[in-house]
JSON list of C-alpha atoms in Angstrom, two decimals:
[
{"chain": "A", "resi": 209, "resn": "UNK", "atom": "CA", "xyz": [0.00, 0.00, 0.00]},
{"chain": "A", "resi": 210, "resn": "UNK", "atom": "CA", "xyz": [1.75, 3.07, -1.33]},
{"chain": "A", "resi": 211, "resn": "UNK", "atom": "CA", "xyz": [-0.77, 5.22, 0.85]},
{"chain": "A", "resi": 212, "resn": "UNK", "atom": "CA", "xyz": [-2.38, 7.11, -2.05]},
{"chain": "A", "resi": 213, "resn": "UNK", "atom": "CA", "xyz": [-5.90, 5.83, -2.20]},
{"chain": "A", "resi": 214, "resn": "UNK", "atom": "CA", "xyz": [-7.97, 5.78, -5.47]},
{"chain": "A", "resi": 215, "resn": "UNK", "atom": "CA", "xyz": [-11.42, 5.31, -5.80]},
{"chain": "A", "resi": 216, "resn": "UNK", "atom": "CA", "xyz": [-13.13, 3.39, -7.61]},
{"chain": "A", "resi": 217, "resn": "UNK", "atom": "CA", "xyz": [-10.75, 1.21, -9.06]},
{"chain": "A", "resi": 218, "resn": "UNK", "atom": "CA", "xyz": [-12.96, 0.18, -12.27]},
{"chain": "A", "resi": 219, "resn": "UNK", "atom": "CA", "xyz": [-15.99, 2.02, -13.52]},
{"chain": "A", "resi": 220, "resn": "UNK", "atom": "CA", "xyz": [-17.93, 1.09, -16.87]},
{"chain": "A", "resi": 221, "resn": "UNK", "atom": "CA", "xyz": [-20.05, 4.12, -18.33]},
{"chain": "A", "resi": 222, "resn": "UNK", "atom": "CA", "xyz": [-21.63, 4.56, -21.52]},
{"chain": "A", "resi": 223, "resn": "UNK", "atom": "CA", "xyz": [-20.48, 7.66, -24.02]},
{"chain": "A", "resi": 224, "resn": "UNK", "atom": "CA", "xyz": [-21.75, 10.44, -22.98]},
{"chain": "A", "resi": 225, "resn": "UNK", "atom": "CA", "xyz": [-21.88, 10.33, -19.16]},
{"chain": "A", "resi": 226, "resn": "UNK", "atom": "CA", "xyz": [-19.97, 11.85, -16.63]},
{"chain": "A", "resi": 227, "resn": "UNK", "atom": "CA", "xyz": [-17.94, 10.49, -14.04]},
{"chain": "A", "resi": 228, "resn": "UNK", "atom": "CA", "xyz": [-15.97, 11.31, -10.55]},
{"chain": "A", "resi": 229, "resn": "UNK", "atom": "CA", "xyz": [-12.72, 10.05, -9.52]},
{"chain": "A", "resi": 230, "resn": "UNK", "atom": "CA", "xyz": [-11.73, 10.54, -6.58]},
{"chain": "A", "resi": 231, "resn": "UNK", "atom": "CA", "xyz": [-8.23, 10.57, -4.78]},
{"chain": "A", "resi": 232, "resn": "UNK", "atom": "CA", "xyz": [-6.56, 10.96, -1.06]},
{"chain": "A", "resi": 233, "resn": "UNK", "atom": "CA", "xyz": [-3.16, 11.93, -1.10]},
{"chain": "A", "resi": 234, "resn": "UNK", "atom": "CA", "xyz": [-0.58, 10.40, 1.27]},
{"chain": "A", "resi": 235, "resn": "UNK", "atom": "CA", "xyz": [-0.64, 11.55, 4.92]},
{"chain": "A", "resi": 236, "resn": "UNK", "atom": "CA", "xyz": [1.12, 14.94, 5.13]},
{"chain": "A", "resi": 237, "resn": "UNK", "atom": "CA", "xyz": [1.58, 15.41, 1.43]},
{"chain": "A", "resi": 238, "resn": "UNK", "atom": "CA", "xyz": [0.24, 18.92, -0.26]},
{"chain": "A", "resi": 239, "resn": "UNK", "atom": "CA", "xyz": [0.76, 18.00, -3.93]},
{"chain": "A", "resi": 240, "resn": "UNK", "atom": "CA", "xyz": [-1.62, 16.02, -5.87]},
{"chain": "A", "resi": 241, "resn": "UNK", "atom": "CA", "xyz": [-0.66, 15.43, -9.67]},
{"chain": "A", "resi": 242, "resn": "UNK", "atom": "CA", "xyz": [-3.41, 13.29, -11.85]},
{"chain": "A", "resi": 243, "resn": "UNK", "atom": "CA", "xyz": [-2.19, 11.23, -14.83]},
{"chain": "A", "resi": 244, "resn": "UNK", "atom": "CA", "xyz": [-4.03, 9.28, -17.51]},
{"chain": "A", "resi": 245, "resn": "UNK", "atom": "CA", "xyz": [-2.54, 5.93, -19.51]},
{"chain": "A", "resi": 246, "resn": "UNK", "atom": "CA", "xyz": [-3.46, 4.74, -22.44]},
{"chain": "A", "resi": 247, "resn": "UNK", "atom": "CA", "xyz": [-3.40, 0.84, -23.48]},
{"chain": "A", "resi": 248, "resn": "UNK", "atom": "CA", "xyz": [0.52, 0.56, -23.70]},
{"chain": "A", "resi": 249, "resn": "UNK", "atom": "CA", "xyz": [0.89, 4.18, -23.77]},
{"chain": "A", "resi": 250, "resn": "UNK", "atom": "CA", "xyz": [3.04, 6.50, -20.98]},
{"chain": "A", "resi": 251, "resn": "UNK", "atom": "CA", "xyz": [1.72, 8.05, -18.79]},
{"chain": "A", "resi": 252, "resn": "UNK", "atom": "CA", "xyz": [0.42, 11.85, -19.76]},
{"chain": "A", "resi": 253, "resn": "UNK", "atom": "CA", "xyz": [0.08, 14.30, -17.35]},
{"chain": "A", "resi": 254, "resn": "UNK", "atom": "CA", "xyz": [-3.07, 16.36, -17.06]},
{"chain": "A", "resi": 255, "resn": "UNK", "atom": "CA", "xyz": [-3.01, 18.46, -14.36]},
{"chain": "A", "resi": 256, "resn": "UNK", "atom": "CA", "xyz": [-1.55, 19.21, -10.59]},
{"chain": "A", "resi": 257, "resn": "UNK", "atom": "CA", "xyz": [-2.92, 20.48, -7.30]},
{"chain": "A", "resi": 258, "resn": "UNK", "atom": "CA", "xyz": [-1.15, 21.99, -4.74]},
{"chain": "A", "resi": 259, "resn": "UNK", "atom": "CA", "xyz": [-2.51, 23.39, -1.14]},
{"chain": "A", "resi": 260, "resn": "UNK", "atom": "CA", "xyz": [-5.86, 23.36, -3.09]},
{"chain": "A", "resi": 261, "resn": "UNK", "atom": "CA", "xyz": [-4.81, 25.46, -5.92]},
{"chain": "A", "resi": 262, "resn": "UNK", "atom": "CA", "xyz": [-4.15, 24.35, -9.26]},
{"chain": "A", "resi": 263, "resn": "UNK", "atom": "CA", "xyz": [-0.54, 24.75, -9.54]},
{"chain": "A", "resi": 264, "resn": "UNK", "atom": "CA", "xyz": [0.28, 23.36, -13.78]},
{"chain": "A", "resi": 265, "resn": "UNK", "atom": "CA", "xyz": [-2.02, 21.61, -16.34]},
{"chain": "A", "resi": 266, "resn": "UNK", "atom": "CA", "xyz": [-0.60, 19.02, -18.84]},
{"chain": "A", "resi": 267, "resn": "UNK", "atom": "CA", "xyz": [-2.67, 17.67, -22.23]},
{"chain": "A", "resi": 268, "resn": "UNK", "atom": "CA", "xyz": [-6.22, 17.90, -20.56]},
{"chain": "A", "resi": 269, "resn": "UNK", "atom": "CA", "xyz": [-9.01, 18.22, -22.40]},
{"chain": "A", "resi": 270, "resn": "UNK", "atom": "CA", "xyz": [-12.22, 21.01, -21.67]},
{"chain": "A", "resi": 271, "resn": "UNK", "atom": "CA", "xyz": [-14.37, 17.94, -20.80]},
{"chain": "A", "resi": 272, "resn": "UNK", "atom": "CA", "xyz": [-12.17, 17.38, -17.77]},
{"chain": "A", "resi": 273, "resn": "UNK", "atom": "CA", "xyz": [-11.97, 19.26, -14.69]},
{"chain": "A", "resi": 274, "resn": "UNK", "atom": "CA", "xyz": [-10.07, 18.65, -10.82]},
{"chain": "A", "resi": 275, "resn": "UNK", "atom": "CA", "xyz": [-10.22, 20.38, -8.10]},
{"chain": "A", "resi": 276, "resn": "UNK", "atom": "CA", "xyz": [-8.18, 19.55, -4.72]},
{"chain": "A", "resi": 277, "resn": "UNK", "atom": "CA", "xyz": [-10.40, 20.27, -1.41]},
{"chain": "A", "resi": 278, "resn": "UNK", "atom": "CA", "xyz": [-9.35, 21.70, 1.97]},
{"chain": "A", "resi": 279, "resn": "UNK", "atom": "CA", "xyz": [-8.73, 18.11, 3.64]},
{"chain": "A", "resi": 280, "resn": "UNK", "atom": "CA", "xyz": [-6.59, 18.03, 0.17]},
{"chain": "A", "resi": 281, "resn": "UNK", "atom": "CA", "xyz": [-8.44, 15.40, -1.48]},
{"chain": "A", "resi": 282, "resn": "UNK", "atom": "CA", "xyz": [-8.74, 15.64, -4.99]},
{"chain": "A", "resi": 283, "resn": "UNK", "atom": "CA", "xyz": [-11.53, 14.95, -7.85]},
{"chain": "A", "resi": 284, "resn": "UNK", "atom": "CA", "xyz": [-10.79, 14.72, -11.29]},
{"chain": "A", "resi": 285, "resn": "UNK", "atom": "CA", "xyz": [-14.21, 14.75, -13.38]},
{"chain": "A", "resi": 286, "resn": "UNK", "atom": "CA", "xyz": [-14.53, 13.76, -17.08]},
{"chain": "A", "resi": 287, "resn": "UNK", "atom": "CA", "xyz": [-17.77, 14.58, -18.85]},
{"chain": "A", "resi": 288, "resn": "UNK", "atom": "CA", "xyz": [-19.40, 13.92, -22.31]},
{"chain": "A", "resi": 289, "resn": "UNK", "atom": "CA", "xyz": [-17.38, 10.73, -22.24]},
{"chain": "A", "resi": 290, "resn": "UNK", "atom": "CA", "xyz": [-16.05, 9.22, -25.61]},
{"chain": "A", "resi": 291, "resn": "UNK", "atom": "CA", "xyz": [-14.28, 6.03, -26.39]},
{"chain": "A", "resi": 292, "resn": "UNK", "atom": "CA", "xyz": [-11.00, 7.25, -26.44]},
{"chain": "A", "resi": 293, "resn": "UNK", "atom": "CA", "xyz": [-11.53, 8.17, -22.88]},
{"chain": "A", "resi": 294, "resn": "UNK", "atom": "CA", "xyz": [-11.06, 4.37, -21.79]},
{"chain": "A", "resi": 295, "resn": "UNK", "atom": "CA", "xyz": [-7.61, 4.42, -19.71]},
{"chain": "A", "resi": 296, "resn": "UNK", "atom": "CA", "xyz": [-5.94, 4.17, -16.16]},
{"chain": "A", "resi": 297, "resn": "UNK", "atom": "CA", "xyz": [-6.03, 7.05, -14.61]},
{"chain": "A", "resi": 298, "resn": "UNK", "atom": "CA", "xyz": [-3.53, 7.59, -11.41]},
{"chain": "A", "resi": 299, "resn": "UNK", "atom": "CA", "xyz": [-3.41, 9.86, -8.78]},
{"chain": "A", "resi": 300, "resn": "UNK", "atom": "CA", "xyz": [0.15, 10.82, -7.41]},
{"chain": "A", "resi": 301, "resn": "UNK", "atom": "CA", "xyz": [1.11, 12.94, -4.31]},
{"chain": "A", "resi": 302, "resn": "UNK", "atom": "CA", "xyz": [4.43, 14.56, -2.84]},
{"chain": "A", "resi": 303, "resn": "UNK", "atom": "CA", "xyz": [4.93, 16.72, -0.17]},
{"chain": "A", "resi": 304, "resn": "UNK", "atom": "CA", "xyz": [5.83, 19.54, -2.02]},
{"chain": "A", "resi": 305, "resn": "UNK", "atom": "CA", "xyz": [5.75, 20.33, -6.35]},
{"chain": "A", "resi": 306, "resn": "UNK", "atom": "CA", "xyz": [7.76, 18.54, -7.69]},
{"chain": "A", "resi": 307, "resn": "UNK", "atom": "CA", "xyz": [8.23, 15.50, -6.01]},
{"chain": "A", "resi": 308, "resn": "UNK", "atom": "CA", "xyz": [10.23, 14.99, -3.17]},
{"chain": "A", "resi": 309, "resn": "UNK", "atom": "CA", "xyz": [13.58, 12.27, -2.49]},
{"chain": "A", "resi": 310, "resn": "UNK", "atom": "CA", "xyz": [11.21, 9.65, -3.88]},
{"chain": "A", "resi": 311, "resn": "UNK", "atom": "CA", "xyz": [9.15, 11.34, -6.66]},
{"chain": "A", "resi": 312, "resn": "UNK", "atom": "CA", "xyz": [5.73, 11.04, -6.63]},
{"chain": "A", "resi": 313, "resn": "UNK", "atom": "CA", "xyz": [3.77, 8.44, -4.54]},
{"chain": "A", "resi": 314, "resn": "UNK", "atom": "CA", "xyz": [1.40, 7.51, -7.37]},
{"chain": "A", "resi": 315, "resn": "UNK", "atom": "CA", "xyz": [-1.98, 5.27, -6.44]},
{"chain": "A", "resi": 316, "resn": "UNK", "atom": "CA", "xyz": [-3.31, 2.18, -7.79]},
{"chain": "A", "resi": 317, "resn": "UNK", "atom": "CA", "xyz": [-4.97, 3.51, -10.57]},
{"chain": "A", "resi": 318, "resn": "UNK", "atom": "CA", "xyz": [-8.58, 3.98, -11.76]},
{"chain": "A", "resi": 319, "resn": "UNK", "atom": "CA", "xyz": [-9.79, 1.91, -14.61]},
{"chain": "A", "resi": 320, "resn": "UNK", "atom": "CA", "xyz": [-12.50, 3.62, -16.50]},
{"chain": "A", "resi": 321, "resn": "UNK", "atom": "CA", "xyz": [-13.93, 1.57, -19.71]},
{"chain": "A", "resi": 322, "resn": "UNK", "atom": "CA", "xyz": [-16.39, 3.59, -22.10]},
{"chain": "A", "resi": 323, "resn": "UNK", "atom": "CA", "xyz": [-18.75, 1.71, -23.98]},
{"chain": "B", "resi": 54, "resn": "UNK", "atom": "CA", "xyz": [12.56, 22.07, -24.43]},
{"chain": "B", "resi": 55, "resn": "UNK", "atom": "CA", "xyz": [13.12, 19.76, -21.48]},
{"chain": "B", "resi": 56, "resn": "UNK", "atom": "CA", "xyz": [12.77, 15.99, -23.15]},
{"chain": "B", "resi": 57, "resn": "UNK", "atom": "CA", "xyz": [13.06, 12.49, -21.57]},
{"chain": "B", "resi": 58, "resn": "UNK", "atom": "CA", "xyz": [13.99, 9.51, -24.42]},
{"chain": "B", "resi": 59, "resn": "UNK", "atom": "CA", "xyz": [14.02, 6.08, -22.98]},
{"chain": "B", "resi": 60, "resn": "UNK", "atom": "CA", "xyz": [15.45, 3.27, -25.27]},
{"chain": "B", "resi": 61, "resn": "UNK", "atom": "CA", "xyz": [14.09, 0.51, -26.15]},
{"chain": "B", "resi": 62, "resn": "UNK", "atom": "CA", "xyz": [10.80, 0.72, -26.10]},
{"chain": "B", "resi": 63, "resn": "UNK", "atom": "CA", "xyz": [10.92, -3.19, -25.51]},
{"chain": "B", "resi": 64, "resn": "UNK", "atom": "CA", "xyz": [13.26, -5.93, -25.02]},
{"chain": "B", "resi": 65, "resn": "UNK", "atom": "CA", "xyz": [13.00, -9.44, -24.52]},
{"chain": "B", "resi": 66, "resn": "UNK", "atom": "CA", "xyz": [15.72, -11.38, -22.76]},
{"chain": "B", "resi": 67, "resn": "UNK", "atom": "CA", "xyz": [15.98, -14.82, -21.64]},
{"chain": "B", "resi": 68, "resn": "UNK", "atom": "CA", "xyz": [16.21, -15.83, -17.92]},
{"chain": "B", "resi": 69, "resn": "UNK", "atom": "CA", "xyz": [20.01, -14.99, -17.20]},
{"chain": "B", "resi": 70, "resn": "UNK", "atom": "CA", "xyz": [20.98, -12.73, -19.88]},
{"chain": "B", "resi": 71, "resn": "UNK", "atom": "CA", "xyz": [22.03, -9.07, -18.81]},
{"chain": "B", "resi": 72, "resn": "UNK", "atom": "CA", "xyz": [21.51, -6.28, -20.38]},
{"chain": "B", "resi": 73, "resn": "UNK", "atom": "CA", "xyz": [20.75, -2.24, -19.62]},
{"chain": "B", "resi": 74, "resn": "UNK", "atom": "CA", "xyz": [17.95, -0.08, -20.07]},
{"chain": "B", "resi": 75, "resn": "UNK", "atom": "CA", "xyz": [19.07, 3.62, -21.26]},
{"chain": "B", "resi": 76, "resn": "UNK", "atom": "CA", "xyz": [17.75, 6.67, -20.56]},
{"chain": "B", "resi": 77, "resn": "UNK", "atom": "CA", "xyz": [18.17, 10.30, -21.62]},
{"chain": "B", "resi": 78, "resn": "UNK", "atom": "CA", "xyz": [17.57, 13.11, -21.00]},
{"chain": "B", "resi": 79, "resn": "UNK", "atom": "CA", "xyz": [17.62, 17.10, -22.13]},
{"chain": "B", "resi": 80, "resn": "UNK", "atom": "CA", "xyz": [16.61, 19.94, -19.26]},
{"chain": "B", "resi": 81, "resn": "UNK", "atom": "CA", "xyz": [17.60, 23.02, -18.14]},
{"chain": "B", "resi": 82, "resn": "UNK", "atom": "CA", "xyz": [18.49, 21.99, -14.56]},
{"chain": "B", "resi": 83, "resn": "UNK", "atom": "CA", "xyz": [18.75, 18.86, -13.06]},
{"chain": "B", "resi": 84, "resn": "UNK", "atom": "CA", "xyz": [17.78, 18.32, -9.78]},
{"chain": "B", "resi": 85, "resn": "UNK", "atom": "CA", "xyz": [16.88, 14.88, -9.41]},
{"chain": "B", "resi": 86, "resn": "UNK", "atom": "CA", "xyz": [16.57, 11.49, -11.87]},
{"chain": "B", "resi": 87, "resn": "UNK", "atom": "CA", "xyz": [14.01, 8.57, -10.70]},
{"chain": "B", "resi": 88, "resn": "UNK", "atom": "CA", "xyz": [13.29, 4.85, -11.35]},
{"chain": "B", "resi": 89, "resn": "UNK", "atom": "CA", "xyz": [10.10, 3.25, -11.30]},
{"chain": "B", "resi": 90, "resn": "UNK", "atom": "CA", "xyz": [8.97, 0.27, -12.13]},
{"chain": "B", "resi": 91, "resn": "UNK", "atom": "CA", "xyz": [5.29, -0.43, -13.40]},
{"chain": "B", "resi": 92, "resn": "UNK", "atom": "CA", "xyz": [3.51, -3.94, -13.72]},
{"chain": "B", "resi": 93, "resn": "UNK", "atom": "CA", "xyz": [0.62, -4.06, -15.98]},
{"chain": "B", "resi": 94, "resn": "UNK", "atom": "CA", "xyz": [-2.97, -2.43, -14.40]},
{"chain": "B", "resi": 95, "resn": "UNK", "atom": "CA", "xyz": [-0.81, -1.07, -11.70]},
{"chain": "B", "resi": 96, "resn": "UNK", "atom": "CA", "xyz": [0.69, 2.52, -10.45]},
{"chain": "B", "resi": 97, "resn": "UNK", "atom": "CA", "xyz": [4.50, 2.92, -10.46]},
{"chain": "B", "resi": 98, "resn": "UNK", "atom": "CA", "xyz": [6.66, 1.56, -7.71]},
{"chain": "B", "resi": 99, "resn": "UNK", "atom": "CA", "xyz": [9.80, 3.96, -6.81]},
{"chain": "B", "resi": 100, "resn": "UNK", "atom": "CA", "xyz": [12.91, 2.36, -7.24]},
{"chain": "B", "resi": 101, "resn": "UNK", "atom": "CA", "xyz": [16.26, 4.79, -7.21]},
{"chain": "B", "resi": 102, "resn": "UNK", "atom": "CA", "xyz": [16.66, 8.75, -7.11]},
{"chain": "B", "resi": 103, "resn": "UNK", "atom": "CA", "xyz": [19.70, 10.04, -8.40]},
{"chain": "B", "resi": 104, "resn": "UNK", "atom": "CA", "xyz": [20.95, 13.22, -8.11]},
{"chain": "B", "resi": 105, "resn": "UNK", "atom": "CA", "xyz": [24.69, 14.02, -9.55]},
{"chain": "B", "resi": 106, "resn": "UNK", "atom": "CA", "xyz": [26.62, 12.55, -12.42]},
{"chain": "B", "resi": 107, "resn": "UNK", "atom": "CA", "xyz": [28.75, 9.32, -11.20]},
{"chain": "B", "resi": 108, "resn": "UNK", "atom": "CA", "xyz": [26.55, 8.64, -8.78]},
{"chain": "B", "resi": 109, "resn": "UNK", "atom": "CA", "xyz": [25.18, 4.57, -8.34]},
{"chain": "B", "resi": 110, "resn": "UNK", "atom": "CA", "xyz": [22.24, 2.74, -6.64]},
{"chain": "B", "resi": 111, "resn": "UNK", "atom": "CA", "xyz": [21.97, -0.86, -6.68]},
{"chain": "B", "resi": 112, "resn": "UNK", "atom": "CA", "xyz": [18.87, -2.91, -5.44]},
{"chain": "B", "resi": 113, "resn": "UNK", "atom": "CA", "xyz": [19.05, -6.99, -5.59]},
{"chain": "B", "resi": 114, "resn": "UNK", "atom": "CA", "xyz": [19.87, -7.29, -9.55]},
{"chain": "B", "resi": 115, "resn": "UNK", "atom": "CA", "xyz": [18.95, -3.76, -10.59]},
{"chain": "B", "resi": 116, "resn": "UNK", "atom": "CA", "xyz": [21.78, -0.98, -10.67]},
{"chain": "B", "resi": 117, "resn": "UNK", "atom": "CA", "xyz": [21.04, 2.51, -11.60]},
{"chain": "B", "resi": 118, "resn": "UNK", "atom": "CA", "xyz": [23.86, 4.91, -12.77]},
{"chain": "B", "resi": 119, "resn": "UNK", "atom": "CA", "xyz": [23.41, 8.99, -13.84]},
{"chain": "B", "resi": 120, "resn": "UNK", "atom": "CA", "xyz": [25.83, 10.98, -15.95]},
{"chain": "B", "resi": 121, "resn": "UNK", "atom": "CA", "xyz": [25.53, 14.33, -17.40]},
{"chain": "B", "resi": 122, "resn": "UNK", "atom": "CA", "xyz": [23.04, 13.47, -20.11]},
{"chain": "B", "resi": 123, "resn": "UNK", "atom": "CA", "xyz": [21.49, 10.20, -19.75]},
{"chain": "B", "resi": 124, "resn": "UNK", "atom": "CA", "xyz": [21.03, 7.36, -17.10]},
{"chain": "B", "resi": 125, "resn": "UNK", "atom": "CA", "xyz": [21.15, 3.28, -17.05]},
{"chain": "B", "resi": 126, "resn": "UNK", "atom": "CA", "xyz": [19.69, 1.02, -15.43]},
{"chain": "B", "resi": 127, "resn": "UNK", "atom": "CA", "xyz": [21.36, -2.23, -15.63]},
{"chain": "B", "resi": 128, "resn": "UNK", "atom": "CA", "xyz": [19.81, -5.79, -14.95]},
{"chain": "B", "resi": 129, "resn": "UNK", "atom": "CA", "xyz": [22.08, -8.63, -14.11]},
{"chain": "B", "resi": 130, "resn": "UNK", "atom": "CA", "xyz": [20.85, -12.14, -14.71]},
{"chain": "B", "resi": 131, "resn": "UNK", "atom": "CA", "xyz": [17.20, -11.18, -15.09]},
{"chain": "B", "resi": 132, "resn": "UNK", "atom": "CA", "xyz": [14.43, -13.76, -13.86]},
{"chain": "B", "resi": 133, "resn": "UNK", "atom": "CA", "xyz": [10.96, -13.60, -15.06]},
{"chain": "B", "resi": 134, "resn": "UNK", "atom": "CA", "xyz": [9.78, -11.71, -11.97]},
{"chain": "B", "resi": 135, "resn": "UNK", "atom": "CA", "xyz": [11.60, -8.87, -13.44]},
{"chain": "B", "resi": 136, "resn": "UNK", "atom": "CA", "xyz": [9.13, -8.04, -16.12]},
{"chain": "B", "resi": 137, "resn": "UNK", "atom": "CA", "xyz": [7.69, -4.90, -15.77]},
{"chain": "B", "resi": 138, "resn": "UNK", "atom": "CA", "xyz": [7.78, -1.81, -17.67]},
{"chain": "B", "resi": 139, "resn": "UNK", "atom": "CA", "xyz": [10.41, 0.45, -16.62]},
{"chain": "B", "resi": 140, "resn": "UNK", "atom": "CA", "xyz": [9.78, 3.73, -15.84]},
{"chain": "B", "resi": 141, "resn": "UNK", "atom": "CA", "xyz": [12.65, 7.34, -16.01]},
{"chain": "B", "resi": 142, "resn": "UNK", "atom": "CA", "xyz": [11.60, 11.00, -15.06]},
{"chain": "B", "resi": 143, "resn": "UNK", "atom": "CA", "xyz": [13.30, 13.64, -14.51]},
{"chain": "B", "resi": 144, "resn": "UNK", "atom": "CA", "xyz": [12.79, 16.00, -12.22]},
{"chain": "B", "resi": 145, "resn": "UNK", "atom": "CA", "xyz": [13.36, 19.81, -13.44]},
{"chain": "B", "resi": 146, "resn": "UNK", "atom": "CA", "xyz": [12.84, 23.40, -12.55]},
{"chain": "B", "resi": 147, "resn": "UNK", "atom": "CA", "xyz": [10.32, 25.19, -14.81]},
{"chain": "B", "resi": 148, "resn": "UNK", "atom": "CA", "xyz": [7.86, 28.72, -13.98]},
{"chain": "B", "resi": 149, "resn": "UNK", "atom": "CA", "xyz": [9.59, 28.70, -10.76]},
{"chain": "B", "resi": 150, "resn": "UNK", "atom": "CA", "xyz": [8.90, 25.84, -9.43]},
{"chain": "B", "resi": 151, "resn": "UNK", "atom": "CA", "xyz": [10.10, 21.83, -9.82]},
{"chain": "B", "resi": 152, "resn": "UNK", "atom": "CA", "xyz": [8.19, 18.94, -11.91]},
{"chain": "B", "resi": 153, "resn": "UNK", "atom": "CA", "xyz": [8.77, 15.80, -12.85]},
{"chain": "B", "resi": 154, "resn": "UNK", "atom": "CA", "xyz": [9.17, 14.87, -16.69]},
{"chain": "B", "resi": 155, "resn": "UNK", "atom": "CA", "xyz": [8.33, 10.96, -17.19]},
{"chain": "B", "resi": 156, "resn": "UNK", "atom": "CA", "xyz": [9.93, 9.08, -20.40]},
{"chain": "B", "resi": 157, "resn": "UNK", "atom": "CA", "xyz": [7.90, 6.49, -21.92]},
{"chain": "B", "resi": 158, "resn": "UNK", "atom": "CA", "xyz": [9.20, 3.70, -20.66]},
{"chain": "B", "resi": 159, "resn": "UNK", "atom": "CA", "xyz": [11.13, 0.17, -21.79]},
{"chain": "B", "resi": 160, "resn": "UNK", "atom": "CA", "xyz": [8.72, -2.83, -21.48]},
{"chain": "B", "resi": 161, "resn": "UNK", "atom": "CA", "xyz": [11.08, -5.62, -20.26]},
{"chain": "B", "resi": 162, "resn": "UNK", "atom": "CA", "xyz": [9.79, -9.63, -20.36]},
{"chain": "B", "resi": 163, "resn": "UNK", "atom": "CA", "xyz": [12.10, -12.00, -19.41]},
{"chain": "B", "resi": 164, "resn": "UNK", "atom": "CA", "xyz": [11.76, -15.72, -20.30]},
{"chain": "B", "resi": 165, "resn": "UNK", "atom": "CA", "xyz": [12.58, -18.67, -19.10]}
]
């Protein structure tokens, strides 16, 4: 258990919907950092969270929003859901930007399938 | 533009038979180079930070080694429990503050 916490870890929507993925960062960690990974693809960075402000944004598309909350959870919604969308998505945290002597802490993953 | 290359994309080996994984790297500032290791459906597990050129990390048949522009990580006598996709970033200072730049990875399997 790295300590980052992901939930769900699957979810099966049809095209079209919207969805909520959720995240808790590890214990004392301010940073959260979302990431989405394609079948055999890296991993592509979409957007970061510090303190509860957004702090960078990668390759994320207008359909998806985050937002990290004052007990510094984070949510990363995706709406009007296509095909493509169908990837892991991982949640990573640090203690400050930029990782710390160990990177990122990255979760478990989400698995969301669009049908 | 900072820019992390890892090479090869893939590589097969049989059980035994060492080899290294290479990657490189172009940013403004160094300030730290990681190793992760991913297994399929699952997040990235830390394995070595680097931080200055010459510097060396070894963990059971894994050795990681940094110089000015690219890194290794070398795998001696591999056994099929070794197969994961293996994962470099770099971590750099941009807009004032640091980030971490991920490569794309090597996919290693190992066969008996």
């Amino acid at each position: 258990d790295s300590g980052v916490t992901q939930t769900p870890k699957h979810l099966i929507t049809a095209t079209g919907q919207r969805v909520t993925l959720r995240c808790s960062p590890r214990s004392g960690d301010l940073s959260v950092y979302w990431y989405q990974q394609s079948l055999d693809q890296g991993l592509q960075f979409l957007i970061q969270y510090y303190n509860g402000e957004e702090r960078a944004k990668g390759n994320i598309l207008e359909r998806f929003s985050a937002q990290q909350f004052p007990d510094l959870h984070s949510e990363l919604n995706l709406s009007s859901l296509e095909l493509g969308d169908s990837a892991l998505y991982f949640c990573a945290s640090s203690a400050r930007t930029g990782g710390g002597p160990y990177g990122y802490t990255f979760g478990s993953g989400t698995r969301l399938t669009v049908v | 533009e900072d820019q992390v290359t890892q090479s090869p994309e893939a590589l097969r080996l049989q059980e035994g038979e060492s080899s290294s994984l290479n990657c490189s790297y172009t940013v403004s500032g160094l300030r730290g180079l990681f190793w992760y290791r991913q297994d399929p459906g699952k997040g990235p597990e830390f394995l070595f930070t680097l931080y200055s050129a010459g510097e060396e990390k070894e963990k059971e048949r894994l050795k990681a080694t940094l110089t000015k522009k690219e890194s290794f990580l070398h795998i001696t006598a591999p056994k099929p429990e070794d197969s994961a996709t293996y994962l470099c970033a770099v971590q750099a200072e941009s807009g004032g503050y640091n980030k971490l730049i991920f490569g794309a990875g090597t996919r290693l399997a190992v066969h008996p």
